[in-house]
Amino acid sequence: MCPAGLDLLAGTVWARIGGSTAFRRQIRPQTGSHGWPDLDGVYLEPWASKFFVALTVPGPTAVAVTVARTPPSVVTSMGQYPPFSVITGFPDPPTSVIRQAHNPPTCVSLMVKWGSVRDDEIRRVLTEANPWWRAAAAGQDPVGAVRSHRLIRDRARHDLGYRPSVLHDLATAPVGDSLVVLTGPRRVGKSVALLDLAAALCGRRDIQPFQVIHVPCDGMAARDLRRTFTLGRELTRPADLHAPRARIWLLDEVSAIAEWTPIVKAARDGTAVGDDTVVVTGSRWREDEDIAGNLLAGRAGTAGRRRVRHLLPMTFRDFATATRPELLLPEAVHPADLQSPDVAATLDGLRFEVDGYDLAWQDYLSCGGFPRAVAEHSRNGAVSIDYIRDLAAWLRGDVNLEGPPESLPLLLEQLAGRATSPLNMAHVAEALGWTRAVTAGRLNRLVSGFGALWCRHHDDSGRPVAGSQPKLYLVDPVLAWLPSRLRAGLRPPQMTALTEQTLGVALARRIDHLDEGRWVAGDTIGYTRTGSGNEVDLVPVKVPSGGTTRESVPIEGKWVDDGWRNEAKVIENKFRRGILATKSLLDLDHPSWAIPAPLVALMLE
């Protein structure tokens, strides 16, 4: 039965999950509106003659839905019931309950309730997520138990041998009190990287498999995570048989839990977890979680390791290593040394190889660096439409798009087409039929979910210009191809625009590598304007170098093979030096150098 006080005849949608109230919202659709803001997990979108409600449930749990509309008609059910449909699937991925009705009601209310998971359920989840415990207890190979995990088996179908090195130091270092936050977009392989780390740790003679605790956090509530720290240590007591041993906690997708940072903070401050290694992964960097204040300030351990790390799509160097092993790959250099004599000598030695780099670069710009996309393109000549749709599903969820299916392709087409110019938010909002506030919110969610990167407008002193329009770069080329793959008639991206974006992301990654935290702070790359109104894509930025601070070499991405000197004069007049990233032209005889874009990328990575 519905709770007292709710007027069913006015039109009510009530979802009860578990036993404790989380929130209730009442929405009055406006005629002609195109969307609603994010309402704590409840997304509403009136579109044409249909009314959509999408609710993300933090299960595993049971769901009951009561729906009433005007004129009076009440349905309470699980499963399919016209004119509504319920789609469920616990516990992974988090449940999506989607209801669709014709003739939108004048008023819709939602009450959402859920409760915590019981101890026996948490124990079951932990036991299933750590098969190496059972293997060790039975005298079997714990590494083999890790390799039997479904994610590892799935990788084998698209495996070109690429293994990110982002956690390699933890695989070989002594077990201590380090805390590492690993972030990056969905579908990039963070969960697989954690399992690779688990396999490496279980294979060490100085570590017992019971010390390694893998926690899949999707579907957990905050209280479940708190309880998991207690039960995880209890389940791994065999590790302390002869003497207490530190644990290695691998918390996967913990950012899916609201207010997770205070829980980890309390565990680090008040329990034995403070002496353990803790690795947490997440697909979104939310400022309201205060990761720096709750976790990094005095709680990141004493080993001096890098605390915030990003697992992003494969770089061009990774791509070339996996798909073009015959290519000679120059060593990376500091961004301030891109025009050094040593670099000139290296480039002179590669003059006769530029065509090979150019062809590899075109392949990279066609498929991007998500490992499965690279494998499919390498083996089949194209990224499969199934994986394109997987990426689109991630983006729709992260960006909070509640509209019709074409909303995402239209958004990405706008961003890809405007990437080489400062982004006019009002024009994008008008083109998509959204308000400016909704547009800004969705773009910021795209950035916080590592789908895009802001390139700020810098003044002559290198400081961001307040109130100016930034550029927005998609973090991977394949995202720019989604519109034309998902909907007929939408424009494919241009190679020049893809080159500028990809070099910008490569420089941003290198700057963050040299100066931890700058990516999430939005303080990596910038563009500037000249007195004549021209733009320089990537201006000099201050970067640490051997205890001092130096400025990176300015870069302009044009992907041309002739007429480059006219473009080069813009960067020379502004900075007296610089690099013009070309298609395959190499010319080092002027104050600004023409270097093929793939070689610029390789030297940055």
XYZ file of C-alpha atoms in Angstrom:
605
model
C 0.000 0.000 0.000
C 1.074 3.572 -0.567
C 2.003 5.602 2.509
C -0.577 7.925 3.927
C -0.591 11.480 2.657
C 0.115 10.749 -0.996
C -2.671 11.730 -3.371
C -2.913 8.898 -5.873
C -5.508 10.660 -7.992
C -3.067 13.497 -8.674
C -0.621 11.084 -10.249
C 2.056 9.366 -8.181
C 5.036 7.129 -8.848
C 6.278 5.507 -5.646
C 9.319 3.220 -5.533
C 10.022 1.383 -2.293
C 13.428 -0.278 -1.975
C 14.341 -1.782 1.368
C 13.280 -0.056 4.533
C 14.631 3.483 4.932
C 13.522 6.631 3.139
C 16.175 8.260 0.956
C 14.281 10.996 -0.847
C 10.954 12.050 -2.306
C 10.485 14.466 -5.178
C 7.384 15.999 -6.755
C 7.727 17.263 -10.336
C 5.319 19.410 -12.328
C 6.159 19.183 -16.065
C 6.197 22.498 -17.889
C 4.694 22.792 -21.367
C 7.438 23.005 -23.973
C 10.279 22.149 -21.583
C 13.050 19.916 -22.858
C 14.461 18.402 -19.696
C 14.843 18.383 -15.981
C 17.904 18.795 -13.772
C 19.545 15.963 -11.865
C 17.352 15.183 -8.870
C 19.553 13.009 -6.655
C 19.299 10.023 -8.939
C 15.798 10.660 -10.307
C 15.808 11.812 -13.908
C 12.712 13.191 -15.642
C 12.313 14.128 -19.289
C 9.000 14.977 -21.013
C 9.527 14.482 -24.748
C 6.869 14.752 -27.456
C 3.825 12.799 -26.200
C 5.798 10.583 -23.814
C 6.787 11.027 -20.219
C 9.947 9.277 -19.017
C 11.101 8.517 -15.482
C 14.478 6.810 -14.957
C 15.497 5.758 -11.442
C 18.918 4.386 -10.491
C 18.685 1.983 -7.557
C 21.748 1.304 -5.358
C 20.674 -2.398 -4.835
C 21.224 -5.377 -4.466
C 17.677 -5.377 -3.057
C 14.034 -5.804 -4.023
C 11.870 -3.229 -5.743
C 8.154 -2.507 -5.497
C 6.605 0.161 -7.717
C 3.181 1.758 -7.300
C 1.931 3.951 -10.140
C -1.210 6.087 -10.231
C -2.403 8.544 -12.847
C -5.349 10.762 -13.620
C -7.929 9.526 -14.523
C -7.812 7.082 -11.577
C -5.957 3.860 -12.349
C -3.558 2.160 -9.962
C -1.072 -0.582 -10.806
C 1.308 -2.249 -8.368
C 3.610 -4.800 -9.924
C 7.055 -6.187 -10.625
C 7.987 -6.817 -14.245
C 6.036 -5.776 -17.339
C 2.742 -3.906 -17.199
C 1.392 -1.600 -19.946
C 1.597 1.276 -20.534
C 4.682 1.090 -18.305
C 7.745 -1.138 -18.363
C 10.108 -2.052 -15.531
C 13.655 -3.177 -16.335
C 15.533 -4.767 -13.440
C 18.873 -6.469 -12.966
C 20.614 -6.846 -9.636
C 23.262 -6.467 -8.431
C 25.524 -5.478 -11.330
C 25.009 -3.048 -12.978
C 22.984 -0.980 -10.490
C 19.305 -1.422 -11.205
C 17.685 0.829 -13.758
C 13.909 1.066 -13.351
C 12.478 2.827 -16.400
C 8.820 3.743 -16.724
C 7.245 5.196 -19.859
C 3.706 6.567 -20.134
C 1.787 8.356 -22.862
C -0.096 11.567 -22.081
C 2.137 12.979 -19.322
C 0.442 13.384 -15.925
C 0.196 16.865 -14.459
C 2.091 15.814 -11.365
C 4.535 13.027 -10.592
C 5.913 12.197 -7.150
C 8.617 9.690 -6.299
C 9.454 8.218 -2.933
C 12.562 6.052 -2.895
C 13.473 3.792 0.036
C 16.341 1.405 0.488
C 18.158 -0.338 3.294
C 21.618 -1.694 3.955
C 22.838 -5.126 2.887
C 22.984 -7.790 5.585
C 26.262 -9.210 6.887
C 25.691 -12.559 5.192
C 25.232 -10.808 1.838
C 28.439 -8.812 2.282
C 30.272 -12.001 3.233
C 28.957 -13.686 0.087
C 30.029 -10.760 -2.117
C 33.514 -10.715 -0.595
C 33.963 -14.473 -0.881
C 32.919 -14.473 -4.534
C 35.091 -11.443 -5.329
C 38.191 -13.049 -3.784
C 38.412 -16.600 -5.192
C 42.102 -16.698 -4.282
C 41.108 -17.116 -0.608
C 39.373 -20.400 -1.361
C 42.246 -21.484 -3.619
C 44.825 -20.769 -0.924
C 42.798 -22.632 1.709
C 42.578 -25.656 -0.614
C 46.292 -25.587 -1.463
C 45.591 -24.535 -5.045
C 47.138 -21.805 -7.179
C 45.785 -18.398 -6.070
C 47.074 -16.679 -9.216
C 45.108 -19.132 -11.328
C 42.024 -18.225 -9.308
C 42.516 -14.578 -10.242
C 42.970 -15.473 -13.895
C 39.651 -17.318 -13.854
C 37.786 -14.078 -13.128
C 35.240 -13.202 -15.790
C 36.834 -9.796 -16.515
C 40.216 -11.415 -17.146
C 38.629 -14.025 -19.391
C 36.755 -11.324 -21.299
C 39.970 -9.382 -21.880
C 41.470 -12.387 -23.633
C 38.979 -11.921 -26.483
C 40.354 -8.428 -27.220
C 43.905 -8.719 -25.929
C 46.814 -7.198 -27.867
C 49.195 -7.490 -24.928
C 48.668 -3.964 -23.573
C 49.050 -3.686 -19.802
C 48.853 -0.239 -18.166
C 51.698 0.468 -15.748
C 49.717 2.743 -13.466
C 49.810 0.290 -10.501
C 53.030 -1.582 -11.273
C 54.938 -0.052 -8.349
C 52.387 -1.438 -5.877
C 52.811 -4.908 -7.351
C 56.466 -5.062 -6.310
C 56.781 -2.672 -3.354
C 56.696 -3.735 0.308
C 53.203 -3.756 1.767
C 52.779 -0.532 3.722
C 50.284 2.177 4.525
C 49.940 3.734 1.065
C 46.625 5.117 -0.150
C 46.151 5.438 -3.905
C 43.167 6.925 -5.740
C 42.882 5.600 -9.306
C 40.457 7.456 -11.545
C 39.512 7.382 -15.199
C 36.587 6.905 -17.570
C 34.447 3.815 -17.591
C 35.354 1.006 -20.013
C 39.046 1.897 -19.822
C 40.107 -1.095 -17.699
C 40.353 0.059 -14.072
C 38.708 -3.096 -12.735
C 41.008 -5.279 -14.830
C 44.030 -3.298 -13.589
C 42.981 -4.063 -10.003
C 42.709 -7.762 -10.790
C 46.135 -7.726 -12.470
C 47.485 -6.159 -9.273
C 45.751 -8.862 -7.222
C 47.364 -11.557 -9.383
C 50.812 -10.015 -8.978
C 50.388 -9.747 -5.201
C 49.065 -13.302 -4.854
C 52.108 -14.539 -6.754
C 54.576 -13.048 -4.272
C 56.176 -15.273 -1.638
C 56.139 -12.546 1.004
C 52.366 -12.016 0.728
C 49.591 -14.400 1.707
C 46.559 -14.388 -0.608
C 44.360 -13.624 2.428
C 46.020 -10.229 2.681
C 44.504 -9.158 -0.662
C 40.885 -7.988 -0.307
C 39.035 -7.064 -3.509
C 35.780 -5.153 -2.913
C 33.415 -4.462 -5.851
C 31.562 -1.391 -4.576
C 28.887 -0.995 -7.270
C 25.534 -1.391 -5.546
C 26.819 -0.691 -2.038
C 25.438 1.937 0.307
C 27.669 3.951 2.635
C 26.894 1.789 5.671
C 27.750 -1.334 3.641
C 31.232 -0.003 2.911
C 31.761 0.752 6.600
C 30.730 -2.782 7.507
C 32.881 -4.248 4.722
C 36.066 -3.059 6.422
C 35.094 -5.042 9.532
C 33.951 -8.191 7.747
C 36.832 -8.130 5.285
C 39.384 -8.271 8.065
C 37.375 -10.932 9.881
C 37.193 -13.152 6.780
C 40.966 -12.882 6.265
C 42.037 -13.789 9.802
C 44.169 -16.717 8.500
C 46.664 -14.079 7.322
C 47.337 -13.235 11.010
C 47.942 -16.814 12.130
C 51.586 -16.251 13.121
C 51.706 -12.447 13.316
C 49.456 -9.534 12.329
C 49.803 -8.658 8.659
C 48.758 -5.563 6.762
C 46.006 -5.957 4.208
C 45.835 -4.649 0.644
C 42.330 -3.290 0.064
C 41.251 -2.975 -3.581
C 38.015 -0.941 -3.555
C 36.616 -0.970 -7.094
C 34.282 1.846 -8.246
C 33.983 3.213 -4.725
C 32.943 6.593 -6.153
C 29.546 5.009 -6.861
C 28.891 5.267 -3.099
C 27.703 8.669 -1.942
C 29.871 10.103 0.864
C 32.467 7.358 0.596
C 35.425 9.544 1.519
C 34.388 10.155 5.169
C 34.009 6.392 5.608
C 37.489 5.637 4.284
C 38.823 8.559 6.338
C 37.287 7.141 9.523
C 38.700 3.690 8.752
C 42.169 5.151 8.154
C 42.019 7.245 11.328
C 40.459 4.807 13.773
C 41.114 1.215 12.674
C 43.889 -1.061 11.462
C 43.065 0.056 7.916
C 45.335 3.023 8.639
C 48.309 0.643 8.454
C 47.077 -1.104 5.311
C 47.557 -0.401 1.622
C 44.318 0.978 0.188
C 43.682 1.369 -3.550
C 40.360 2.913 -4.534
C 39.056 3.374 -8.055
C 36.330 5.630 -9.373
C 34.940 6.928 -12.641
C 34.059 10.406 -11.429
C 35.966 13.108 -9.536
C 33.397 15.001 -7.489
C 34.462 18.147 -5.685
C 31.812 17.647 -3.003
C 33.531 14.424 -1.890
C 36.613 16.451 -0.814
C 39.023 13.661 -1.707
C 42.024 15.868 -0.986
C 40.802 16.943 2.463
C 39.407 13.605 3.615
C 41.989 11.210 2.204
C 45.168 12.853 0.979
C 45.851 15.250 3.855
C 47.975 13.143 6.194
C 46.310 9.831 5.344
C 48.023 8.810 2.102
C 50.825 6.877 3.792
C 54.502 7.368 4.451
C 56.044 5.765 1.355
C 55.915 8.935 -0.728
C 54.165 7.268 -3.664
C 51.953 9.071 -6.138
C 48.540 9.361 -4.515
C 46.201 10.382 -7.359
C 46.602 8.419 -10.572
C 44.641 8.348 -13.796
C 44.001 5.382 -16.049
C 43.061 6.979 -19.347
C 42.759 5.430 -22.828
C 45.944 4.161 -24.442
C 48.351 6.851 -25.562
C 49.636 6.919 -29.130
C 52.834 5.326 -27.810
C 50.799 2.480 -26.278
C 48.828 2.148 -29.507
C 51.929 2.036 -31.708
C 53.623 -0.480 -29.421
C 50.609 -2.798 -29.612
C 49.764 -2.431 -33.297
C 52.936 -1.250 -35.093
C 55.851 -2.930 -33.304
C 58.118 -2.227 -36.305
C 58.011 1.550 -35.692
C 60.962 3.182 -33.945
C 59.576 5.166 -31.010
C 61.643 8.155 -29.825
C 61.968 8.650 -26.090
C 59.698 11.110 -24.370
C 61.212 14.436 -23.343
C 60.261 17.174 -20.919
C 57.662 19.538 -22.491
C 60.169 22.374 -22.095
C 62.768 20.483 -24.206
C 60.741 19.889 -27.361
C 63.044 22.245 -29.327
C 66.322 21.150 -27.774
C 69.375 20.126 -29.849
C 68.961 16.524 -28.691
C 65.407 16.453 -30.012
C 66.580 17.922 -33.329
C 69.164 15.161 -33.664
C 66.587 12.493 -32.867
C 64.122 13.869 -35.406
C 66.787 14.061 -38.118
C 67.339 10.346 -37.675
C 63.629 9.643 -38.255
C 63.132 11.664 -41.458
C 62.689 8.617 -43.650
C 60.125 7.025 -41.328
C 57.540 9.826 -41.230
C 55.085 8.077 -43.561
C 54.840 5.120 -41.199
C 54.116 7.434 -38.265
C 51.492 9.267 -40.323
C 49.631 6.066 -41.206
C 49.725 4.893 -37.594
C 48.449 8.302 -36.437
C 45.505 8.129 -38.834
C 44.627 4.706 -37.454
C 44.855 6.014 -33.896
C 42.610 8.974 -34.684
C 40.117 6.535 -36.223
C 39.719 4.229 -33.230
C 41.191 5.984 -30.186
C 42.794 4.261 -27.236
C 40.138 2.255 -25.394
C 41.770 -1.191 -25.383
C 38.830 -3.078 -26.886
C 38.403 -0.428 -29.607
C 42.094 -0.736 -30.499
C 41.867 -4.519 -30.696
C 38.742 -4.464 -32.862
C 40.170 -1.863 -35.223
C 43.473 -3.724 -35.464
C 41.823 -7.058 -36.234
C 38.683 -6.055 -38.121
C 39.458 -2.611 -39.533
C 36.781 -0.838 -37.474
C 35.383 -0.496 -33.972
C 32.270 -2.676 -33.639
C 28.878 -1.017 -33.335
C 28.317 -3.058 -30.155
C 31.260 -1.375 -28.448
C 30.239 2.026 -29.824
C 26.876 1.490 -28.115
C 28.610 0.419 -24.897
C 30.545 3.684 -24.846
C 27.366 5.615 -25.592
C 25.586 3.923 -22.675
C 28.388 4.979 -20.319
C 28.247 8.561 -21.537
C 24.464 8.785 -21.300
C 24.576 7.654 -17.693
C 27.475 9.874 -16.677
C 26.290 12.999 -18.464
C 22.732 12.471 -17.202
C 21.022 12.563 -20.593
C 17.378 11.662 -20.126
C 16.115 12.613 -23.575
C 15.557 10.527 -26.694
C 18.352 8.303 -28.050
C 19.639 10.987 -30.409
C 20.456 13.376 -27.538
C 23.938 11.936 -27.013
C 25.010 11.874 -30.695
C 23.783 15.445 -31.108
C 25.724 16.599 -28.039
C 28.938 14.900 -29.142
C 28.577 16.238 -32.672
C 28.356 19.751 -31.258
C 31.454 19.249 -29.100
C 33.545 17.579 -31.813
C 32.619 20.225 -34.361
C 33.452 23.121 -32.032
C 36.632 21.672 -30.489
C 39.045 23.951 -32.322
C 37.278 27.140 -31.155
C 36.297 28.535 -27.765
C 33.040 26.899 -26.701
C 30.049 29.242 -26.770
C 27.781 27.632 -24.165
C 24.737 29.623 -25.267
C 25.096 28.475 -28.882
C 25.468 24.830 -27.836
C 22.417 25.093 -25.568
C 20.370 26.663 -28.343
C 21.418 24.014 -30.867
C 20.394 21.226 -28.479
C 17.238 22.855 -27.151
C 18.489 22.951 -23.563
C 18.828 25.753 -21.080
C 22.302 27.126 -20.544
C 22.331 25.851 -16.949
C 21.428 22.317 -18.025
C 24.082 22.420 -20.749
C 26.793 23.624 -18.354
C 25.863 20.964 -15.817
C 26.048 18.166 -18.353
C 29.370 19.326 -19.745
C 30.839 19.547 -16.260
C 29.625 16.011 -15.589
C 31.322 14.906 -18.805
C 34.575 16.470 -17.578
C 34.311 15.062 -14.042
C 33.688 11.627 -15.576
C 36.932 11.905 -17.612
C 35.129 12.077 -20.934
C 36.406 15.570 -21.747
C 38.998 18.140 -20.695
C 38.753 21.924 -20.429
C 41.404 23.977 -22.235
C 41.245 27.405 -20.573
C 41.911 30.785 -22.139
C 45.245 32.098 -20.788
C 46.542 35.652 -20.795
C 50.104 36.675 -21.657
C 51.271 35.873 -18.119
C 49.948 32.322 -18.354
C 47.010 32.867 -15.996
C 43.451 31.791 -16.882
C 41.256 34.672 -18.024
C 38.236 34.871 -15.723
C 34.869 34.738 -17.491
C 36.323 33.821 -20.888
C 35.215 30.894 -23.017
C 37.316 27.718 -22.747
C 37.744 25.053 -25.378
C 36.526 21.542 -24.641
C 38.535 18.537 -25.834
C 37.141 14.993 -25.847
C 39.676 12.756 -24.106
C 39.699 10.086 -26.806
C 39.225 10.229 -30.593
C 36.622 7.442 -30.659
C 34.190 9.642 -28.720
C 34.176 12.080 -31.632
C 33.198 9.237 -33.990
C 30.172 8.180 -31.948
C 27.718 10.666 -33.582
C 28.260 9.502 -37.170
C 28.275 5.842 -36.071
C 25.098 6.109 -34.016
C 22.915 8.280 -36.216
C 22.780 8.678 -39.987
C 23.392 12.177 -41.277
C 25.605 13.416 -38.459
C 29.042 14.684 -39.430
C 32.205 12.648 -38.835
C 35.071 14.503 -37.125
C 37.860 16.234 -39.054
C 41.437 15.000 -38.723
C 42.727 18.502 -37.968
C 40.335 18.851 -35.032
C 41.162 15.349 -33.792
C 44.878 16.153 -33.979
C 44.498 19.327 -31.913
C 42.410 17.551 -29.267
C 44.680 14.522 -29.065
C 47.848 16.608 -28.691
C 46.127 18.733 -26.046
C 45.178 15.649 -24.052
C 48.709 14.221 -24.446
C 50.241 17.440 -23.088
C 47.725 17.555 -20.223
C 48.565 13.970 -19.256
C 52.279 14.759 -19.234
C 51.801 17.907 -17.146
C 49.739 15.991 -14.591
C 52.394 13.273 -14.523
C 55.027 15.886 -13.675
C 52.807 17.791 -11.233
C 50.251 15.575 -9.471
C 46.704 16.833 -9.208
C 46.637 19.323 -12.047
C 44.295 17.302 -14.271
C 41.484 17.144 -11.704
C 42.122 20.777 -10.785
C 41.593 21.813 -14.425
C 45.068 23.378 -14.451
C 46.936 21.700 -17.299
C 46.591 23.256 -20.734
C 45.450 26.561 -22.174
C 45.102 28.509 -25.411
C 45.606 32.208 -26.063
C 44.652 34.892 -28.535
C 47.060 37.124 -30.437
C 46.662 40.835 -31.019
C 45.340 40.126 -34.515
C 42.635 37.791 -33.219
C 44.347 34.506 -34.071
C 44.701 31.682 -31.576
C 47.586 29.530 -30.414
C 46.262 26.127 -29.411
C 48.591 25.142 -26.554
C 50.427 28.000 -24.867
C 53.483 27.697 -22.604
C 52.578 26.539 -19.098
C 54.821 26.320 -16.049
C 55.914 22.771 -15.237
C 58.295 21.395 -12.560
C 61.690 20.289 -13.828
C 64.458 18.989 -11.575
C 63.652 21.207 -8.628
C 62.994 24.278 -10.782
C 60.101 25.547 -12.891
C 60.234 25.788 -16.666
C 57.757 26.627 -19.413
C 56.534 24.141 -22.004
C 57.086 24.860 -25.691
C 53.972 26.324 -27.393
C 52.252 24.006 -29.874
C 49.865 24.625 -32.739
C 48.097 21.663 -34.336
C 47.281 22.079 -38.036
C 47.822 18.654 -39.697
C 48.966 20.224 -42.983
C 51.742 19.375 -45.417
C 52.186 22.716 -47.162
C 51.707 26.406 -46.471
C 52.821 25.871 -42.902
C 54.985 28.981 -42.693
C 51.971 31.301 -42.712
C 50.550 29.406 -39.746
C 53.947 29.330 -38.061
C 54.242 33.117 -38.136
C 51.313 33.360 -35.703
C 53.130 31.368 -33.046
C 56.490 33.028 -33.815
C 55.060 36.546 -33.522
C 53.559 35.642 -30.161
C 56.289 33.502 -28.579
C 59.304 33.718 -30.957
C 59.428 29.925 -31.058
C 57.129 26.916 -31.055
C 56.052 23.767 -32.826
C 53.562 23.386 -35.637
C 52.208 19.832 -35.592
C 51.893 18.802 -39.256
C 50.679 15.746 -41.121
C 54.079 14.453 -42.266
C 56.230 17.541 -42.851
C 59.485 17.848 -40.879
C 61.339 21.184 -41.027
C 63.664 22.367 -38.241
C 65.222 25.354 -40.024
C 63.098 28.153 -38.551
C 62.361 29.606 -35.090
C 59.215 27.455 -35.073
C 59.623 23.832 -36.121
C 57.318 21.763 -38.300
C 57.087 18.288 -36.761
C 54.658 15.514 -37.717
C 51.890 15.323 -35.104
C 52.543 11.662 -34.206
C 56.175 12.475 -33.352
C 55.039 15.385 -31.173
C 52.685 13.019 -29.359
C 55.408 10.402 -28.862
C 57.787 12.953 -27.359
C 55.101 14.108 -24.928
C 54.113 10.619 -23.741
